[in-house]
Amino acid sequence: MLPNSNAMNAMSTIAIGLFLIATNLQLSFSEHHSQGRDLIEIHRRYKRETTCQTLNQTEITESDTTKLTLPAIYTAVELDACLSNSLLERNLTQLGLIAFGRDQLLVLVMKLRQIYPGGLPEEAIRKLGFIITVYEPEELITWNITMPSTLILVLRNSPNMNTTGTVLQNYLGRSGPLTAAVLTEINGPVLCSLSEANLRTIAPEELRKASPLNISTCTQPKKNIIYGIAAAAFRNETADPTVYYPLIEPYLPGAPLSALQTLSTQNVNMDYSTFRQLNPDVVEKLTAPELRGLLGTNLGALKTNERDLIVQRWVRTHSPFEVDSLGVNLVGGQEPFGLGNIQIPIPPSSASMNCYSILLSALITAMGVTLPSIL
């Protein structure tokens, strides 16, 4: 059956409508695409035509590069137009000391990429100052930093731990040494963020020359490594405890049992803040006399801090007799095997001996042990 004329007219109208919509979409897309090209071209032309003069500004000169007011005088666009690459290259140190805003610093980075298309040389890296704060990690890892002094200058201007870690790992990956100056600079969490392999490269003589290192945030294995290096660094001072102890004290959190046992015989009077940082696994192996010898005049701090984990661990791993022998009123101790919480009272006098013998006999019989005939 053939479609009637009304149906044919409707189909024709729909087809024409679809054709017109498709045509308009194509024209619209072409127009939009053309406008996009035009906008890009206008932007390029604007960049070419923008100069310091068209922005009603003056060219930045040599004498201007020391002015701390530059960020207030020149916007990022004006800085781009009014600061020549050659002037930036010659005065990078001075400009790196000026507290530009982020957009202004990004302009300087863009110019430095133009000046050094093959990457920043180490001499330029040393002069960056605040400019380093806007560099991305992807670019930082390409820097060839080989001198400890360059590393230190960069780290001092690092904006965060991620940047610091990236720069430091790049330096170490290129066999940069952990000198005394570098160790002093990265002291604390940054030092502890290094791998165990990196820490083992620290030379004892460099640690000896460095400022005392804070290893409190290191893992126990890393503390142990650093202590071993420190012990080697100060080996020649061990004959005089008054000289040796202050040198080795920052590194005692990594000390083995033998080291603490030696110190316990040298009247070092370890303060409790140092004791608290010792390895609990090592401390619990100290005898009561060794613990007393280690803390000396500071022994009473154990009672004051009896809730600290390191104190509780020592108490739990020693007998009540040993705990009581410290004489600081600590309570607790490891119960003798098989007796649980049973306490045998001491008879008040000889007149009560017969009753005490009967009580003891009953107690031991209940435990399945036969009393000697003398009772």
Short mmCIF file of C-alpha atoms in Angstrom, two decimals:
data_model
loop_
_atom_site.label_atom_id
_atom_site.label_comp_id
_atom_site.label_asym_id
_atom_site.label_seq_id
_atom_site.Cartn_x
_atom_site.Cartn_y
_atom_site.Cartn_z
CA MET A 1 0.00 0.00 0.00
CA LEU A 2 1.45 3.33 -1.03
CA PRO A 3 1.64 6.14 1.55
CA ASN A 4 -0.95 8.91 1.12
CA SER A 5 -0.06 12.48 0.16
CA ASN A 6 -0.29 13.82 3.73
CA ALA A 7 2.27 11.27 4.96
CA MET A 8 4.57 12.11 2.05
CA ASN A 9 4.39 15.82 2.87
CA ALA A 10 5.21 15.17 6.55
CA MET A 11 8.21 13.01 5.67
CA SER A 12 9.48 15.68 3.29
CA THR A 13 9.16 18.36 5.94
CA ILE A 14 11.11 16.25 8.47
CA ALA A 15 13.87 15.51 5.97
CA ILE A 16 14.23 19.19 5.07
CA GLY A 17 14.33 20.10 8.78
CA LEU A 18 17.06 17.56 9.52
CA PHE A 19 19.06 18.84 6.55
CA LEU A 20 18.82 22.43 7.75
CA ILE A 21 19.81 21.46 11.34
CA ALA A 22 22.83 19.53 10.07
CA THR A 23 23.83 22.45 7.86
CA ASN A 24 23.54 24.92 10.74
CA LEU A 25 25.57 22.65 13.04
CA GLN A 26 28.33 22.41 10.45
CA LEU A 27 28.34 26.17 9.94
CA SER A 28 28.31 26.75 13.68
CA PHE A 29 31.24 24.37 14.21
CA SER A 30 33.19 25.94 11.35
CA GLU A 31 32.50 29.40 12.72
CA HIS A 32 33.52 28.39 16.24
CA HIS A 33 36.68 26.72 14.97
CA SER A 34 37.49 29.79 12.91
CA GLN A 35 36.90 32.03 15.91
CA GLY A 36 39.26 29.84 17.95
CA ARG A 37 41.99 30.28 15.34
CA ASP A 38 41.29 34.00 15.29
CA LEU A 39 41.56 34.23 19.11
CA ILE A 40 44.87 32.37 19.08
CA GLU A 41 46.16 34.66 16.35
CA ILE A 42 44.96 37.75 18.21
CA HIS A 43 46.74 36.52 21.39
CA ARG A 44 49.95 35.92 19.45
CA ARG A 45 49.72 39.31 17.81
CA TYR A 46 49.01 40.93 21.19
CA LYS A 47 52.11 39.29 22.65
CA ARG A 48 54.20 40.50 19.74
CA GLU A 49 52.87 44.03 19.98
CA THR A 50 53.01 44.34 23.81
CA THR A 51 56.05 46.29 24.90
CA CYS A 52 57.04 48.16 27.99
CA GLN A 53 56.10 51.39 26.21
CA THR A 54 52.62 50.22 25.19
CA LEU A 55 52.01 49.30 28.84
CA ASN A 56 53.10 52.79 29.90
CA GLN A 57 56.01 51.42 31.93
CA THR A 58 59.76 51.95 31.90
CA GLU A 59 62.37 49.36 31.09
CA ILE A 60 63.96 47.71 34.13
CA THR A 61 67.63 48.68 34.43
CA GLU A 62 70.63 47.31 36.32
CA SER A 63 70.04 49.67 39.22
CA ASP A 64 66.41 48.53 39.49
CA THR A 65 67.34 44.90 40.14
CA THR A 66 68.13 45.60 43.80
CA LYS A 67 64.86 47.39 44.50
CA LEU A 68 62.67 45.37 46.85
CA THR A 69 59.67 47.37 45.60
CA LEU A 70 59.78 45.85 42.09
CA PRO A 71 56.85 43.47 42.79
CA ALA A 72 54.67 46.46 43.62
CA ILE A 73 55.77 48.47 40.58
CA TYR A 74 55.51 45.81 37.86
CA THR A 75 52.69 43.31 37.34
CA ALA A 76 53.55 39.90 35.88
CA VAL A 77 52.65 41.13 32.37
CA GLU A 78 54.73 44.27 32.82
CA LEU A 79 57.64 42.29 34.26
CA ASP A 80 57.56 40.07 31.20
CA ALA A 81 57.63 43.07 28.87
CA CYS A 82 60.08 45.28 30.78
CA LEU A 83 62.73 42.80 31.99
CA SER A 84 65.12 41.66 29.31
CA ASN A 85 66.53 38.14 29.38
CA SER A 86 70.07 39.44 29.31
CA LEU A 87 69.44 41.63 32.36
CA LEU A 88 67.89 38.70 34.23
CA GLU A 89 70.86 36.49 33.43
CA ARG A 90 73.36 39.08 34.66
CA ASN A 91 71.42 39.94 37.82
CA LEU A 92 69.85 36.60 38.74
CA THR A 93 71.27 36.64 42.28
CA GLN A 94 69.75 40.03 43.11
CA LEU A 95 66.39 39.25 41.50
CA GLY A 96 66.25 35.87 43.25
CA LEU A 97 66.30 37.67 46.60
CA ILE A 98 63.20 39.74 45.84
CA ALA A 99 59.86 38.46 47.15
CA PHE A 100 57.92 38.43 43.89
CA GLY A 101 54.41 36.98 43.74
CA ARG A 102 53.79 33.57 42.18
CA ASP A 103 52.75 34.93 38.75
CA GLN A 104 55.82 37.17 38.66
CA LEU A 105 58.09 34.27 39.62
CA LEU A 106 56.57 32.17 36.85
CA VAL A 107 57.52 34.92 34.40
CA LEU A 108 61.13 34.68 35.61
CA VAL A 109 61.04 30.88 35.22
CA MET A 110 59.74 31.26 31.66
CA LYS A 111 62.55 33.66 30.84
CA LEU A 112 65.16 31.33 32.37
CA ARG A 113 63.90 28.52 30.15
CA GLN A 114 64.47 30.80 27.19
CA ILE A 115 67.96 31.70 28.39
CA TYR A 116 68.91 28.06 29.18
CA PRO A 117 66.92 25.84 26.79
CA GLY A 118 69.15 22.89 27.65
CA GLY A 119 68.45 23.18 31.37
CA LEU A 120 69.77 25.34 34.20
CA PRO A 121 73.52 25.08 34.83
CA GLU A 122 74.58 24.60 38.44
CA GLU A 123 75.95 28.13 38.62
CA ALA A 124 72.49 29.52 37.78
CA ILE A 125 70.77 27.14 40.21
CA ARG A 126 72.90 28.59 43.01
CA LYS A 127 71.44 32.05 42.31
CA LEU A 128 67.73 31.19 42.13
CA GLY A 129 66.71 32.19 45.64
CA PHE A 130 62.92 32.52 45.89
CA ILE A 131 62.48 31.56 42.24
CA ILE A 132 62.93 27.89 43.17
CA THR A 133 59.57 27.92 44.96
CA VAL A 134 57.59 27.73 41.69
CA TYR A 135 59.57 25.00 39.95
CA GLU A 136 57.74 21.70 39.50
CA PRO A 137 59.27 18.38 40.71
CA GLU A 138 59.47 17.18 37.10
CA GLU A 139 61.95 19.95 36.38
CA LEU A 140 63.79 19.73 39.71
CA ILE A 141 64.86 16.14 39.03
CA THR A 142 66.66 17.26 35.89
CA TRP A 143 68.97 19.61 37.76
CA ASN A 144 72.58 18.51 37.90
CA ILE A 145 73.54 19.49 41.46
CA THR A 146 76.93 18.11 42.43
CA MET A 147 78.26 20.60 44.99
CA PRO A 148 77.09 20.47 48.62
CA SER A 149 77.08 24.27 48.75
CA THR A 150 74.61 24.41 45.84
CA LEU A 151 72.37 21.87 47.53
CA ILE A 152 72.32 23.89 50.75
CA LEU A 153 71.40 27.11 48.93
CA VAL A 154 68.54 25.34 47.17
CA LEU A 155 67.24 23.63 50.32
CA ARG A 156 67.15 26.92 52.21
CA ASN A 157 64.66 28.25 49.68
CA SER A 158 62.65 25.04 49.35
CA PRO A 159 58.93 25.77 49.83
CA ASN A 160 57.95 22.37 51.23
CA MET A 161 59.10 18.87 52.16
CA ASN A 162 58.20 17.45 48.74
CA THR A 163 60.52 19.88 46.98
CA THR A 164 63.24 19.29 49.57
CA GLY A 165 62.96 15.53 49.21
CA THR A 166 63.02 15.68 45.41
CA VAL A 167 66.09 17.93 45.31
CA LEU A 168 67.92 15.86 47.92
CA GLN A 169 67.22 12.52 46.26
CA ASN A 170 68.35 13.95 42.93
CA TYR A 171 71.58 15.12 44.57
CA LEU A 172 72.22 11.76 46.23
CA GLY A 173 71.32 9.93 43.04
CA ARG A 174 74.17 11.77 41.36
CA SER A 175 76.56 10.59 44.10
CA GLY A 176 76.50 13.88 45.99
CA PRO A 177 78.20 13.44 49.40
CA LEU A 178 76.49 13.94 52.75
CA THR A 179 79.03 16.38 54.12
CA ALA A 180 78.94 17.92 57.60
CA ALA A 181 77.34 21.08 56.18
CA VAL A 182 74.66 19.07 54.36
CA LEU A 183 73.93 16.97 57.47
CA THR A 184 73.51 20.12 59.54
CA GLU A 185 71.18 21.59 56.91
CA ILE A 186 68.90 18.52 56.60
CA ASN A 187 68.87 17.78 60.33
CA GLY A 188 65.63 16.25 61.64
CA PRO A 189 62.72 14.85 59.57
CA VAL A 190 64.52 15.38 56.25
CA LEU A 191 67.49 13.36 57.47
CA CYS A 192 65.16 10.62 58.69
CA SER A 193 63.39 10.55 55.32
CA LEU A 194 66.55 9.26 53.65
CA SER A 195 66.80 5.58 52.88
CA GLU A 196 68.90 3.27 55.05
CA ALA A 197 71.28 2.89 52.10
CA ASN A 198 71.73 6.68 51.93
CA LEU A 199 72.36 6.92 55.67
CA ARG A 200 75.08 4.29 55.48
CA THR A 201 77.04 6.60 53.17
CA ILE A 202 77.57 9.13 55.98
CA ALA A 203 81.27 9.23 56.80
CA PRO A 204 82.09 9.24 60.54
CA GLU A 205 84.38 12.24 60.11
CA GLU A 206 81.54 14.24 58.52
CA LEU A 207 79.11 13.37 61.31
CA ARG A 208 81.78 14.37 63.82
CA LYS A 209 82.04 17.83 62.23
CA ALA A 210 78.27 18.32 61.91
CA SER A 211 76.02 19.90 64.50
CA PRO A 212 74.32 17.33 66.80
CA LEU A 213 71.70 15.56 64.71
CA ASN A 214 68.06 15.12 65.73
CA ILE A 215 67.14 11.51 64.97
CA SER A 216 63.93 11.37 67.02
CA THR A 217 61.67 10.91 63.97
CA CYS A 218 63.79 8.15 62.44
CA THR A 219 62.69 4.53 62.44
CA GLN A 220 64.53 2.26 64.87
CA PRO A 221 66.68 0.64 62.15
CA LYS A 222 67.75 4.12 60.96
CA LYS A 223 68.53 5.19 64.54
CA ASN A 224 70.70 2.10 64.87
CA ILE A 225 72.61 2.94 61.69
CA ILE A 226 73.25 6.54 62.73
CA TYR A 227 74.35 5.46 66.22
CA GLY A 228 76.90 3.09 64.70
CA ILE A 229 78.36 5.92 62.63
CA ALA A 230 78.40 8.25 65.65
CA ALA A 231 80.12 5.63 67.81
CA ALA A 232 82.84 5.35 65.18
CA ALA A 233 83.07 9.15 64.90
CA PHE A 234 83.68 9.64 68.64
CA ARG A 235 85.62 6.45 69.34
CA ASN A 236 88.75 8.32 70.37
CA GLU A 237 86.85 10.13 73.15
CA THR A 238 85.58 7.04 75.01
CA ALA A 239 88.39 7.14 77.57
CA ASP A 240 86.91 10.27 79.14
CA PRO A 241 83.15 9.88 79.83
CA THR A 242 82.77 13.60 80.57
CA VAL A 243 83.82 14.32 77.00
CA TYR A 244 82.35 11.28 75.28
CA TYR A 245 78.86 11.25 76.78
CA PRO A 246 77.72 14.72 75.57
CA LEU A 247 78.93 13.82 72.07
CA ILE A 248 77.18 10.45 71.86
CA GLU A 249 74.02 11.41 73.78
CA PRO A 250 71.96 12.61 70.74
CA TYR A 251 72.50 9.22 69.10
CA LEU A 252 71.70 6.96 72.09
CA PRO A 253 68.19 6.10 70.78
CA GLY A 254 70.05 3.70 68.49
CA ALA A 255 72.47 2.35 71.12
CA PRO A 256 72.78 -1.42 71.65
CA LEU A 257 72.68 -3.10 75.08
CA SER A 258 76.45 -3.26 75.42
CA ALA A 259 76.76 0.52 74.99
CA LEU A 260 74.17 1.23 77.71
CA GLN A 261 75.81 -1.29 80.04
CA THR A 262 79.13 0.50 79.62
CA LEU A 263 77.57 3.89 80.28
CA SER A 264 75.93 2.52 83.44
CA THR A 265 79.39 2.15 84.97
CA GLN A 266 80.55 5.67 84.09
CA ASN A 267 78.40 7.86 86.33
CA VAL A 268 76.76 9.69 83.41
CA ASN A 269 73.49 10.49 85.25
CA MET A 270 71.36 10.17 82.13
CA ASP A 271 68.41 12.58 82.22
CA TYR A 272 64.96 11.11 81.77
CA SER A 273 64.28 12.90 78.45
CA THR A 274 67.20 10.96 76.96
CA PHE A 275 66.17 7.72 78.68
CA ARG A 276 62.64 7.99 77.26
CA GLN A 277 64.04 7.96 73.70
CA LEU A 278 66.10 4.77 74.17
CA ASN A 279 65.09 1.60 72.37
CA PRO A 280 62.58 -0.15 74.73
CA ASP A 281 63.69 -3.56 73.44
CA VAL A 282 67.18 -2.78 74.73
CA VAL A 283 66.16 -1.09 77.99
CA GLU A 284 64.10 -4.05 79.19
CA LYS A 285 67.26 -6.17 79.13
CA LEU A 286 69.05 -3.95 81.65
CA THR A 287 69.36 -5.30 85.18
CA ALA A 288 68.24 -3.22 88.14
CA PRO A 289 71.83 -2.28 89.08
CA GLU A 290 72.55 -1.30 85.45
CA LEU A 291 69.41 0.84 85.30
CA ARG A 292 70.35 2.48 88.59
CA GLY A 293 73.88 3.15 87.32
CA LEU A 294 72.62 4.58 84.04
CA LEU A 295 70.19 7.10 85.54
CA GLY A 296 72.16 7.86 88.68
CA THR A 297 70.77 10.95 90.38
CA ASN A 298 67.82 10.92 87.97
CA LEU A 299 66.57 7.47 89.06
CA GLY A 300 63.55 8.98 90.82
CA ALA A 301 62.17 10.09 87.45
CA LEU A 302 61.10 6.47 86.89
CA LYS A 303 58.43 6.86 89.58
CA THR A 304 57.34 10.25 88.26
CA ASN A 305 56.95 8.75 84.78
CA GLU A 306 55.86 5.23 85.77
CA ARG A 307 53.01 5.31 83.21
CA ASP A 308 55.44 5.73 80.30
CA LEU A 309 55.65 2.66 78.09
CA ILE A 310 59.41 2.33 78.46
CA VAL A 311 59.11 2.20 82.28
CA GLN A 312 56.17 -0.21 82.20
CA ARG A 313 58.03 -2.55 79.86
CA TRP A 314 61.04 -2.68 82.15
CA VAL A 315 58.84 -3.33 85.20
CA ARG A 316 56.86 -6.09 83.46
CA THR A 317 60.03 -7.93 82.44
CA HIS A 318 61.67 -7.95 85.91
CA SER A 319 60.75 -9.55 89.19
CA PRO A 320 59.03 -7.62 91.99
CA PHE A 321 62.24 -8.01 93.99
CA GLU A 322 64.28 -6.29 91.23
CA VAL A 323 61.68 -3.55 90.82
CA ASP A 324 61.60 -2.93 94.58
CA SER A 325 65.40 -2.95 94.75
CA LEU A 326 65.50 0.33 92.82
CA GLY A 327 64.11 2.02 95.91
CA VAL A 328 61.86 4.49 94.10
CA ASN A 329 58.51 2.92 95.06
CA LEU A 330 57.73 1.43 91.67
CA VAL A 331 54.98 -1.18 91.91
CA GLY A 332 54.65 -4.34 89.86
CA GLY A 333 56.96 -6.82 88.30
CA GLN A 334 56.92 -10.17 86.60
CA GLU A 335 55.19 -12.77 88.78
CA PRO A 336 57.26 -15.90 89.64
CA PHE A 337 56.29 -18.83 87.45
CA GLY A 338 53.49 -20.95 88.91
CA LEU A 339 52.53 -18.74 91.88
CA GLY A 340 50.31 -16.27 90.07
CA ASN A 341 49.21 -13.60 92.51
CA ILE A 342 49.64 -15.68 95.65
CA GLN A 343 51.54 -13.90 98.40
CA ILE A 344 53.02 -15.79 101.37
CA PRO A 345 52.95 -13.66 104.51
CA ILE A 346 56.03 -13.38 106.67
CA PRO A 347 55.31 -14.55 110.26
CA PRO A 348 55.41 -11.68 112.74
CA SER A 349 57.30 -13.65 115.40
CA SER A 350 58.68 -17.07 116.33
CA ALA A 351 55.58 -17.73 118.45
CA SER A 352 53.54 -17.95 115.27
CA MET A 353 55.89 -20.41 113.54
CA ASN A 354 53.70 -23.43 114.20
CA CYS A 355 50.64 -21.75 112.66
CA TYR A 356 52.75 -20.51 109.75
CA SER A 357 54.04 -24.05 109.13
CA ILE A 358 50.49 -25.39 109.06
CA LEU A 359 49.42 -22.65 106.61
CA LEU A 360 52.42 -23.24 104.38
CA SER A 361 51.83 -27.01 104.47
CA ALA A 362 48.23 -26.58 103.40
CA LEU A 363 49.25 -24.19 100.62
CA ILE A 364 51.92 -26.46 99.18
CA THR A 365 49.72 -29.55 99.50
CA ALA A 366 47.05 -27.72 97.49
CA MET A 367 49.70 -27.12 94.83
CA GLY A 368 50.48 -30.86 94.71
CA VAL A 369 53.85 -30.68 96.45
CA THR A 370 54.85 -32.90 99.41
CA LEU A 371 56.32 -31.06 102.42
CA PRO A 372 59.61 -32.29 103.86
CA SER A 373 59.21 -34.27 107.05
CA ILE A 374 60.90 -31.55 109.09
CA LEU A 375 57.68 -29.54 108.95
#
